[in-house]
């Protein structure tokens, strides 16, 4: 089993940890925990980037030496990740001697390969992203394209890296490794950038002193990105002057291990273009994969101190617990996409999916078993299952397999979709079997079967939610009389065999997993967190399906009925989105190429651009009206219609919960 190594970006410590850095770190921890559950040797790295002009200036503004400043700023990051339950193996700081020494060795190896030379550099420099830009990159001739802040003109002596000589090797590597960058849309951007031609890269600075000194020329410090990227291997003990790499590097870095970098989309170029070239120059292998996630807004607005919505994780954890924050971030935002953090959606998912969904399932099941079986697992004959019992078992098997496939693909939100399908199925099973009625009738044999099936489903769920909610998972397992999960290498804990609970084993009924909030309590939480005033919370997709009890739907106004014959005229088909891109001069249209199982894909225009980035829709299996006549919009022909639901939060494209062959008829 190939060892697995996952890293966050090392965060620039000029400010406190916030929601964006929280998202990267939690996601990395979730993926690391899943791999541990499957028995893989796993290592998780995070840390801080502590050099550069921005740090030097910030320390000076506060009247501190640069080292004193970064020492002060480091503690809140380590504390925040620990409070969020992030179980990292190493926390590296680029000011540590172990890192600085290895960054210098990397430089020497690149220099020995003939890839570094001395010259002069002049261009536009953004202090915030520590990157140079050409004039064509700038916004309104003066602003950084990322931070929208004024850039500075810098001219100085500099060492250069022969990046231009790696253009063909990078493109060949991308072709040979089609999953090197995910999601696919970001990879297309990277390849397009490289195809335009690469310039040699300035990799030293002589205008400030706060950095790793260049070997052999102390008048220069290393470019902060060359310094920072090296952390991924310096933390593993590589490289060294003697050429030895150390056991951790030999175990976890390619080709022996699988190394995955989790980064924000704004720093993808550094990781997917510069970093592989640096490593090749030093005689080393590139990482296995770079996953670029999107940006987070807060309640629909860009996060900033001036807007008063600069969210740090501490108050959220204090109000709702670390596992709830982790769950919301992983559930509500498709990994790789831009997302919005909404306080009200957070509360809606908490109430609907956690409290009324999983929490209610555990609480009412434990109550039944405590009252009727003396808080012990009922003993039943698993060979004599009813159809309803078999359906629940089959659903558990399918949902666990689907969730695992999505975890493997880093689609944690879709993995949670599958997990909560099982939560909903178990609650439906309890409603349909009506164990309270069985108890009243004195049908203890059937009551035992129902309680066992539900308890066993909870055992499976306790494992399936562990990567995202480790504390709540272990609390659930304790009530089931099971020990906390402590993954062991080469032991696969992912559920696959039904019947793991032993009849007669003692249970430990306890407090509800998730406290229910009434309206006043919910409003109090929102006020404590500084949520903007709103009359009604937005209900996230699938929350309504988990909420008990549900009110009857109101009649649809002005609804006219159709016949079966009318319905049969519709050709509704499953389509797989092969590619997507925005339609020029349109703020909402995307042009999709959709596989409908025909000889060639169809071009379909969909007005979903305000709810979905183009790359986020690629690969989805969606519902399509296939027999509409072609229609021309914005000069482009559309050969079908994508089905979507609409509410106050925007559009939600209808898709299926498992891979179904393109062209399959919806009936």
XYZ file of C-alpha atoms in Angstrom:
667
model
C 0.000 0.000 0.000
C 1.645 3.214 -1.227
C 2.346 5.757 1.543
C 0.280 8.958 1.365
C 1.658 12.454 2.040
C -0.617 15.497 2.100
C 0.311 19.133 2.666
C -1.429 22.434 3.142
C 0.105 25.593 1.746
C 2.421 27.008 4.375
C 0.557 30.105 5.441
C 1.986 33.590 5.347
C 2.069 34.663 8.980
C 1.490 38.388 8.537
C -2.005 37.977 10.028
C -4.214 35.593 12.015
C -5.630 32.334 10.629
C -8.971 32.951 8.923
C -11.724 31.020 7.186
C -9.725 30.529 3.973
C -6.720 29.009 5.713
C -9.098 27.023 7.923
C -10.710 25.480 4.842
C -7.376 24.290 3.402
C -6.214 22.826 6.706
C -9.468 21.065 7.560
C -9.708 19.596 4.056
C -6.157 18.256 4.284
C -6.874 16.731 7.680
C -10.074 15.106 6.387
C -8.261 13.488 3.452
C -5.411 12.358 5.715
C -7.865 10.788 8.162
C -9.654 8.927 5.366
C -6.378 7.439 4.146
C -5.534 6.396 7.709
C -8.916 4.653 7.953
C -8.035 2.645 4.867
C -4.776 1.522 6.476
C -2.350 3.600 4.399
C 0.838 4.967 5.963
C -0.086 8.660 6.052
C 1.736 11.879 6.832
C 0.158 15.342 7.093
C 2.214 18.559 6.992
C 1.260 22.163 7.611
C 3.234 25.217 8.683
C 4.211 28.827 8.066
C 6.025 30.877 5.443
C 7.915 33.452 7.539
C 10.249 35.255 5.133
C 9.889 38.056 2.597
C 9.545 41.787 2.180
C 5.986 41.876 3.486
C 7.038 40.333 6.806
C 10.064 42.614 7.083
C 7.897 45.714 6.580
C 5.164 44.535 8.941
C 7.668 43.816 11.716
C 9.255 47.247 11.246
C 5.825 48.931 11.438
C 5.260 47.245 14.802
C 8.711 48.062 16.128
C 9.826 44.425 16.273
C 12.691 42.409 14.926
C 11.442 40.172 12.131
C 12.138 36.970 14.075
C 10.304 38.268 17.149
C 7.347 39.190 14.962
C 7.014 35.745 13.330
C 7.504 34.021 16.696
C 4.517 35.968 18.005
C 2.389 35.231 14.929
C 3.109 31.485 14.798
C 1.303 30.410 17.972
C -2.275 31.312 16.874
C -1.955 29.112 13.771
C -0.822 26.034 15.658
C -3.511 26.622 18.310
C -6.281 27.135 15.738
C -5.527 23.900 13.891
C -5.390 21.927 17.129
C -8.738 23.405 18.237
C -10.220 22.293 14.915
C -9.055 18.723 15.495
C -6.401 18.790 12.761
C -4.018 15.943 13.513
C -0.895 17.080 11.637
C 2.354 15.136 11.918
C 4.611 18.139 11.461
C 4.367 21.930 11.651
C 7.215 23.530 9.765
C 8.401 27.137 9.902
C 10.706 28.459 7.201
C 12.820 30.260 9.811
C 13.840 26.912 11.343
C 17.484 25.877 10.798
C 16.421 22.467 9.420
C 14.534 24.219 6.620
C 17.012 26.979 5.804
C 19.866 24.501 5.448
C 17.913 22.294 3.036
C 16.642 25.252 0.990
C 20.269 26.266 0.452
C 21.201 22.716 -0.559
C 18.380 22.706 -3.110
C 19.783 25.961 -4.543
C 23.248 24.433 -4.799
C 21.931 21.390 -6.645
C 20.048 23.585 -9.127
C 23.148 25.727 -9.573
C 25.342 22.664 -10.118
C 22.927 21.602 -12.871
C 23.610 24.863 -14.707
C 20.105 26.268 -14.189
C 21.029 29.393 -12.153
C 22.809 32.483 -13.476
C 23.341 36.091 -12.327
C 21.721 39.021 -14.139
C 19.556 42.100 -13.629
C 15.783 42.207 -13.315
C 13.260 44.976 -13.757
C 9.470 44.558 -13.575
C 6.356 45.207 -11.513
C 6.294 43.590 -8.064
C 3.351 42.892 -5.729
C 4.479 42.757 -2.113
C 1.308 40.947 -0.979
C 1.788 37.942 -3.274
C 5.595 38.243 -3.429
C 5.476 37.912 -7.223
C 6.591 39.848 -10.285
C 4.146 40.781 -13.056
C 4.563 42.076 -16.574
C 2.632 45.145 -17.643
C 0.064 43.061 -19.553
C -0.815 41.231 -16.310
C -1.765 44.412 -14.442
C -5.279 45.742 -13.872
C -5.702 49.352 -15.036
C -1.944 49.506 -15.671
C -1.074 49.810 -11.955
C -2.825 47.113 -9.887
C -1.917 43.538 -8.959
C -4.366 41.162 -10.736
C -4.884 39.181 -7.520
C -4.936 41.758 -4.714
C -6.017 44.808 -6.759
C -3.360 46.846 -4.921
C -0.699 49.106 -6.481
C 2.434 47.293 -7.610
C 5.999 48.604 -7.288
C 8.597 48.975 -10.012
C 11.720 47.093 -8.952
C 15.081 46.966 -10.715
C 17.927 45.085 -9.103
C 20.671 42.520 -9.552
C 19.153 39.056 -9.375
C 19.908 35.398 -9.835
C 17.722 33.733 -12.450
C 16.438 30.186 -12.888
C 16.304 28.866 -16.461
C 12.579 28.170 -16.332
C 12.256 28.717 -20.093
C 14.218 25.521 -20.747
C 11.565 23.449 -18.965
C 8.589 24.401 -21.168
C 8.579 21.223 -23.265
C 9.316 18.962 -20.297
C 6.412 20.446 -18.337
C 3.962 20.021 -21.229
C 5.089 16.428 -21.786
C 4.716 15.755 -18.052
C 1.184 17.204 -18.051
C 0.208 14.985 -20.992
C 1.617 11.914 -19.256
C -0.065 12.782 -15.934
C -3.627 13.979 -16.735
C -4.575 14.128 -13.038
C -1.540 16.149 -11.932
C -3.668 19.268 -11.350
C -7.257 19.105 -10.165
C -9.883 20.276 -10.857
C -9.641 19.903 -14.606
C -10.505 23.533 -15.354
C -7.531 24.756 -13.338
C -5.261 22.329 -15.166
C -6.334 23.815 -18.492
C -5.330 27.247 -17.195
C -1.899 25.951 -16.163
C -1.268 24.288 -19.529
C -2.386 27.412 -21.370
C 0.042 29.522 -19.323
C 2.963 27.211 -20.110
C 2.108 26.945 -23.817
C 2.366 30.734 -24.112
C 6.070 30.346 -23.328
C 7.954 30.635 -20.066
C 10.450 33.332 -19.135
C 13.428 32.700 -16.913
C 12.488 33.350 -13.295
C 14.116 35.810 -10.888
C 14.918 33.771 -7.761
C 16.820 36.162 -5.477
C 16.403 39.607 -3.934
C 19.081 42.130 -2.966
C 16.760 44.935 -1.854
C 15.854 43.424 1.564
C 17.481 41.070 4.060
C 14.737 38.947 5.632
C 15.136 35.602 3.902
C 17.403 32.602 3.392
C 20.867 33.804 2.298
C 21.925 32.675 -1.166
C 24.837 30.217 -0.861
C 28.069 31.950 -1.796
C 26.592 35.460 -2.041
C 25.177 36.833 1.215
C 24.178 40.081 -0.522
C 21.173 38.175 -1.872
C 18.361 36.277 -0.176
C 16.406 33.524 -1.904
C 13.147 34.391 -3.643
C 10.490 33.700 -1.045
C 8.627 31.231 -3.277
C 11.705 29.080 -3.892
C 12.300 29.180 -0.148
C 8.672 28.414 0.718
C 8.079 25.577 -1.772
C 11.093 23.729 -0.405
C 9.213 23.167 2.863
C 7.399 20.171 1.385
C 10.648 18.215 1.185
C 12.712 19.924 3.898
C 10.119 18.682 6.401
C 10.886 15.161 5.149
C 14.622 15.620 5.615
C 15.659 16.412 2.047
C 17.871 17.378 0.415
C 21.177 17.179 2.275
C 24.700 18.100 1.202
C 25.750 14.466 1.329
C 22.999 13.494 -1.091
C 21.167 11.430 1.530
C 17.444 11.989 1.672
C 16.350 10.433 4.951
C 13.786 7.753 5.691
C 10.728 10.029 5.661
C 11.587 11.363 2.208
C 12.288 7.889 0.874
C 8.963 6.675 2.239
C 6.562 9.480 1.373
C 7.921 11.345 -1.668
C 7.472 10.036 -5.239
C 8.176 7.640 -6.722
C 7.895 5.550 -3.529
C 4.993 7.570 -2.057
C 2.021 9.609 -3.218
C 2.418 13.332 -2.446
C -0.594 15.662 -2.730
C -0.441 19.446 -2.269
C -3.653 21.251 -1.265
C -3.443 24.913 -2.346
C -5.637 27.892 -3.109
C -6.196 28.642 -6.783
C -4.255 31.926 -6.491
C -0.968 30.086 -5.856
C -1.467 27.217 -8.299
C 1.094 28.493 -10.810
C 3.902 28.351 -8.244
C 3.072 24.727 -7.384
C 2.209 23.350 -10.817
C 4.833 25.170 -12.945
C 7.773 26.450 -10.868
C 7.931 23.676 -8.274
C 8.229 20.690 -10.676
C 10.939 22.549 -12.603
C 12.907 23.304 -9.408
C 12.720 19.657 -8.390
C 13.805 18.321 -11.776
C 16.727 20.734 -11.750
C 17.800 19.281 -8.383
C 17.441 15.713 -9.642
C 14.211 15.001 -7.723
C 10.685 13.912 -8.660
C 7.698 16.289 -8.686
C 4.682 15.721 -6.409
C 1.921 13.375 -7.508
C -0.906 15.902 -7.565
C -1.794 19.518 -6.854
C -5.386 20.229 -5.789
C -6.439 23.863 -6.160
C -9.548 24.884 -4.254
C -11.483 28.096 -4.785
C -12.010 31.199 -2.679
C -14.545 31.722 0.078
C -16.859 34.668 0.444
C -18.778 35.329 3.665
C -22.542 35.778 3.434
C -22.078 36.635 -0.232
C -19.337 39.244 0.288
C -15.568 39.160 -0.082
C -13.910 38.630 3.291
C -12.038 41.683 4.575
C -11.368 43.540 7.807
C -12.887 46.739 6.453
C -16.171 44.939 5.742
C -16.188 43.542 9.286
C -16.488 39.942 8.042
C -12.906 38.718 8.511
C -13.823 35.395 10.110
C -11.432 33.553 12.388
C -12.312 29.975 13.365
C -12.221 30.468 17.156
C -15.712 31.961 17.726
C -17.316 29.368 15.417
C -15.638 26.521 17.278
C -16.646 28.006 20.632
C -20.293 28.370 19.581
C -20.877 25.071 17.760
C -17.841 22.845 18.242
C -15.007 21.978 15.898
C -16.776 19.041 14.256
C -19.760 21.158 13.209
C -17.483 23.751 11.601
C -15.529 20.991 9.838
C -18.736 19.366 8.627
C -20.191 22.579 7.252
C -17.034 23.545 5.356
C -16.754 20.111 3.771
C -20.501 19.649 3.124
C -21.560 23.015 1.773
C -18.683 23.725 -0.605
C -17.683 21.503 -3.510
C -13.948 20.907 -3.133
C -12.141 22.747 -5.908
C -14.921 25.319 -6.340
C -15.430 28.808 -5.021
C -17.830 28.843 -2.093
C -19.746 31.061 0.270
C -19.772 30.750 4.040
C -23.243 31.576 5.339
C -23.964 31.690 9.061
C -27.593 30.847 8.399
C -26.771 27.922 6.121
C -24.427 26.686 8.833
C -27.284 26.713 11.350
C -29.680 25.166 8.827
C -27.333 22.249 8.159
C -26.707 21.876 11.882
C -30.399 21.699 12.697
C -31.495 19.661 9.691
C -28.702 17.212 8.939
C -26.833 16.888 12.213
C -29.389 17.361 14.967
C -32.579 16.160 13.240
C -30.776 13.708 10.957
C -27.878 11.786 12.478
C -28.405 12.949 16.059
C -32.105 12.086 16.087
C -31.428 8.657 14.576
C -28.996 7.791 17.369
C -31.056 9.304 20.174
C -34.356 7.604 19.398
C -32.687 4.253 18.670
C -30.783 4.302 21.947
C -33.985 5.208 23.771
C -35.798 2.189 22.324
C -32.963 -0.207 23.143
C -32.592 1.184 26.654
C -36.304 0.837 27.350
C -36.893 -2.579 25.793
C -33.570 -4.439 25.766
C -31.890 -3.231 28.942
C -29.386 -1.137 26.925
C -27.917 -4.220 25.219
C -27.539 -5.048 21.539
C -30.504 -7.291 20.607
C -29.652 -10.776 19.387
C -31.200 -11.599 15.996
C -30.810 -14.096 13.147
C -29.217 -12.139 10.293
C -30.233 -14.911 7.885
C -33.914 -14.067 8.380
C -34.132 -10.465 7.192
C -37.307 -8.878 5.837
C -37.359 -6.986 2.550
C -37.149 -3.677 4.408
C -34.155 -4.945 6.382
C -32.401 -6.096 3.219
C -33.087 -2.767 1.531
C -31.424 -0.895 4.403
C -28.422 -3.232 4.365
C -28.075 -2.868 0.583
C -28.342 0.909 0.871
C -25.602 0.930 3.492
C -23.365 -1.151 1.242
C -23.964 1.085 -1.776
C -23.573 4.344 0.156
C -20.325 3.215 1.798
C -18.875 2.199 -1.568
C -19.989 5.469 -3.179
C -18.655 7.568 -0.313
C -15.290 5.807 -0.585
C -15.078 6.447 -4.326
C -15.753 10.148 -3.781
C -13.191 10.351 -0.975
C -10.629 8.793 -3.311
C -11.457 11.498 -5.872
C -11.140 14.247 -3.192
C -14.852 15.041 -3.596
C -15.626 15.131 0.116
C -18.940 16.980 -0.324
C -20.192 14.204 -2.598
C -18.930 11.607 -0.130
C -21.067 13.311 2.512
C -24.015 13.277 0.087
C -23.736 9.485 0.013
C -23.315 9.281 3.788
C -26.387 11.398 4.419
C -28.358 9.332 1.938
C -27.777 6.477 4.390
C -28.811 8.693 7.329
C -32.059 9.513 5.513
C -32.621 5.857 4.589
C -32.180 4.766 8.212
C -34.597 7.404 9.499
C -37.099 6.353 6.831
C -36.629 2.714 7.862
C -37.430 3.595 11.480
C -40.554 5.484 10.389
C -41.750 2.640 8.164
C -41.095 -0.156 10.670
C -42.620 1.900 13.540
C -40.745 0.224 16.441
C -42.837 2.118 19.012
C -45.917 0.372 17.601
C -44.118 -2.986 17.677
C -43.338 -2.403 21.348
C -46.963 -1.560 22.089
C -48.070 -4.730 20.273
C -45.596 -6.842 22.245
C -43.828 -7.988 19.044
C -40.403 -8.209 20.711
C -38.851 -10.392 17.999
C -39.513 -7.879 15.223
C -38.627 -4.985 17.530
C -35.245 -6.626 18.159
C -34.630 -6.914 14.410
C -35.503 -3.279 13.775
C -33.346 -2.029 16.631
C -30.399 -4.184 15.568
C -30.575 -3.026 11.955
C -30.621 0.606 13.028
C -27.775 0.151 15.506
C -25.672 -1.583 12.866
C -26.361 1.250 10.425
C -25.155 3.676 13.091
C -21.990 1.611 13.486
C -21.310 2.062 9.772
C -22.114 5.766 9.951
C -19.780 6.210 12.900
C -16.880 5.138 10.692
C -18.030 6.987 7.558
C -18.204 10.372 9.342
C -14.914 9.963 11.259
C -12.667 11.758 8.738
C -14.897 14.852 8.903
C -16.189 14.683 12.495
C -13.732 12.599 14.533
C -14.955 13.741 17.955
C -18.654 13.175 17.216
C -17.829 9.870 15.531
C -16.104 8.592 18.640
C -18.917 9.904 20.870
C -21.378 7.931 18.738
C -19.219 4.808 18.943
C -18.958 5.075 22.714
C -22.775 5.006 22.942
C -22.672 1.854 20.797
C -20.262 0.306 23.290
C -17.344 0.545 20.838
C -13.881 2.034 21.407
C -12.804 5.261 19.688
C -11.313 4.767 16.259
C -7.515 4.618 16.317
C -6.417 3.681 12.778
C -3.543 1.238 12.365
C -1.358 0.897 9.276
C -2.473 -1.966 7.004
C -5.825 -2.320 8.803
C -8.831 -1.201 6.735
C -11.602 0.148 8.990
C -13.963 1.292 6.225
C -17.297 -0.554 6.689
C -17.974 -3.457 4.330
C -19.229 -6.416 6.400
C -22.722 -6.302 7.921
C -23.297 -7.625 11.416
C -20.318 -6.298 13.359
C -22.329 -5.572 16.518
C -22.476 -8.568 18.849
C -25.819 -9.498 20.376
C -25.881 -8.999 24.138
C -23.069 -6.425 24.146
C -23.676 -3.476 26.464
C -24.512 -0.063 25.079
C -23.853 3.253 26.797
C -26.750 5.604 26.031
C -25.715 9.205 26.556
C -26.579 12.795 25.793
C -27.725 13.765 22.286
C -24.847 14.132 19.840
C -26.118 17.546 18.755
C -28.101 19.868 20.993
C -31.289 21.130 19.371
C -31.766 24.885 19.213
C -35.127 26.551 19.456
C -35.670 29.773 17.504
C -34.488 31.988 20.347
C -31.307 29.935 20.863
C -30.597 29.907 17.143
C -30.975 33.674 16.966
C -28.691 34.043 19.972
C -25.982 31.990 18.259
C -26.282 34.064 15.089
C -25.990 37.294 17.056
C -22.934 36.030 18.951
C -21.273 35.208 15.644
C -22.095 38.571 14.128
C -24.279 37.179 11.339
C -26.089 39.801 9.247
C -29.781 40.285 10.016
C -32.154 38.302 7.819
C -35.738 37.224 8.285
C -35.396 33.631 7.105
C -32.360 31.395 6.849
C -31.478 29.981 3.468
C -32.013 26.213 3.509
C -29.117 24.356 1.876
C -29.771 21.606 -0.634
C -30.829 18.318 0.996
C -31.446 19.827 4.437
C -35.201 19.686 4.005
C -34.980 15.958 3.290
C -33.316 15.403 6.672
C -35.664 17.509 8.804
C -38.305 15.777 10.956
C -41.223 16.266 10.939
C -42.017 17.785 7.527
C -45.049 19.942 6.884
C -47.355 19.028 3.984
C -46.520 20.874 0.790
C -48.835 23.690 -0.249
C -50.634 23.269 -3.586
C -48.754 24.727 -6.552
C -50.743 27.759 -7.754
C -52.241 27.767 -11.255
C -51.054 24.219 -11.873
C -52.599 22.529 -14.902
C -52.453 18.759 -15.210
C -50.906 16.836 -18.068
C -51.561 13.311 -19.316
C -49.194 10.366 -19.354
C -49.054 10.850 -23.107
C -47.829 14.422 -22.607
C -45.134 13.211 -20.234
C -44.023 10.512 -22.650
C -43.172 13.183 -25.211
C -40.265 14.333 -23.036
C -36.922 12.655 -23.634
C -35.138 13.126 -20.325
C -31.640 11.687 -20.452
C -28.562 11.472 -18.235
C -25.699 13.496 -19.695
C -22.067 13.696 -18.628
C -20.495 17.159 -18.873
C -17.239 16.826 -20.801
C -16.264 20.499 -20.845
C -17.636 23.900 -19.882
C -16.687 27.506 -20.490
C -18.337 30.908 -20.073
C -20.119 32.451 -23.039
C -18.389 35.739 -23.932
C -20.349 38.873 -22.955
C -22.813 36.857 -20.844
C -22.760 36.886 -17.039
C -24.756 33.677 -16.639
C -24.504 31.456 -19.744
C -22.089 28.524 -19.860
C -21.519 26.498 -23.011
C -21.354 22.798 -22.131
C -20.262 19.834 -24.207
C -22.432 16.970 -22.958
C -22.130 13.245 -23.663
C -25.629 11.796 -24.128
C -24.438 8.393 -25.326
C -24.597 9.491 -28.948
C -21.889 9.395 -31.619
C -20.793 12.931 -30.717
C -21.318 15.177 -27.691
C -23.961 17.910 -27.791
C -23.419 21.606 -27.260
C -25.856 22.932 -24.671
C -26.102 26.473 -23.336
C -27.118 26.661 -19.669
C -27.906 29.800 -17.665
C -26.106 28.566 -14.547
C -22.994 30.742 -14.618
C -23.925 32.748 -11.517
C -24.206 29.562 -9.443
C -21.377 27.481 -10.890
C -17.834 28.084 -12.100
C -17.305 26.426 -15.459
C -14.780 23.923 -14.110
C -17.036 22.878 -11.221
C -19.665 21.413 -13.549
C -17.226 19.295 -15.580
C -17.561 15.569 -14.934
C -21.051 15.756 -13.435
C -23.881 13.474 -14.523
C -26.837 15.799 -15.074
C -30.459 15.662 -16.232
C -31.047 16.923 -19.774
C -34.163 17.488 -21.882
C -32.838 15.889 -25.068
C -35.652 16.349 -27.602
C -36.041 20.122 -27.709
C -35.398 21.693 -31.119
C -32.034 23.495 -31.433
C -32.081 27.135 -30.338
C -29.574 29.908 -31.016
C -28.486 32.171 -28.149
C -25.660 34.716 -28.205
C -24.721 33.394 -31.636
C -24.308 29.807 -30.379
C -26.597 26.839 -30.984
C -27.975 24.990 -27.950
C -29.010 21.368 -28.511
C -30.889 20.629 -25.296
C -31.785 21.947 -21.843
C -30.154 21.327 -18.473
C -32.627 20.847 -15.616
C -32.038 22.830 -12.415
C -33.926 23.829 -9.278
C -34.049 27.433 -8.089
C -34.431 28.987 -4.657
C -33.246 32.124 -2.892
C -29.654 30.833 -2.813
C -29.456 30.361 -6.587
C -29.637 27.454 -9.018
C -28.892 23.808 -8.263
C -28.340 21.524 -11.250
C -30.183 18.208 -10.971
C -27.781 15.289 -10.946
C -27.718 11.642 -9.878
C -26.105 10.140 -6.788
C -24.038 7.518 -8.624
C -22.362 7.122 -11.994
C -24.969 6.199 -14.607
C -24.118 5.690 -18.272
C -24.608 8.814 -20.402
C -27.779 8.560 -22.469
C -29.697 6.570 -19.841
C -33.375 7.521 -20.006
C -34.965 9.165 -16.965
C -38.376 7.682 -16.293
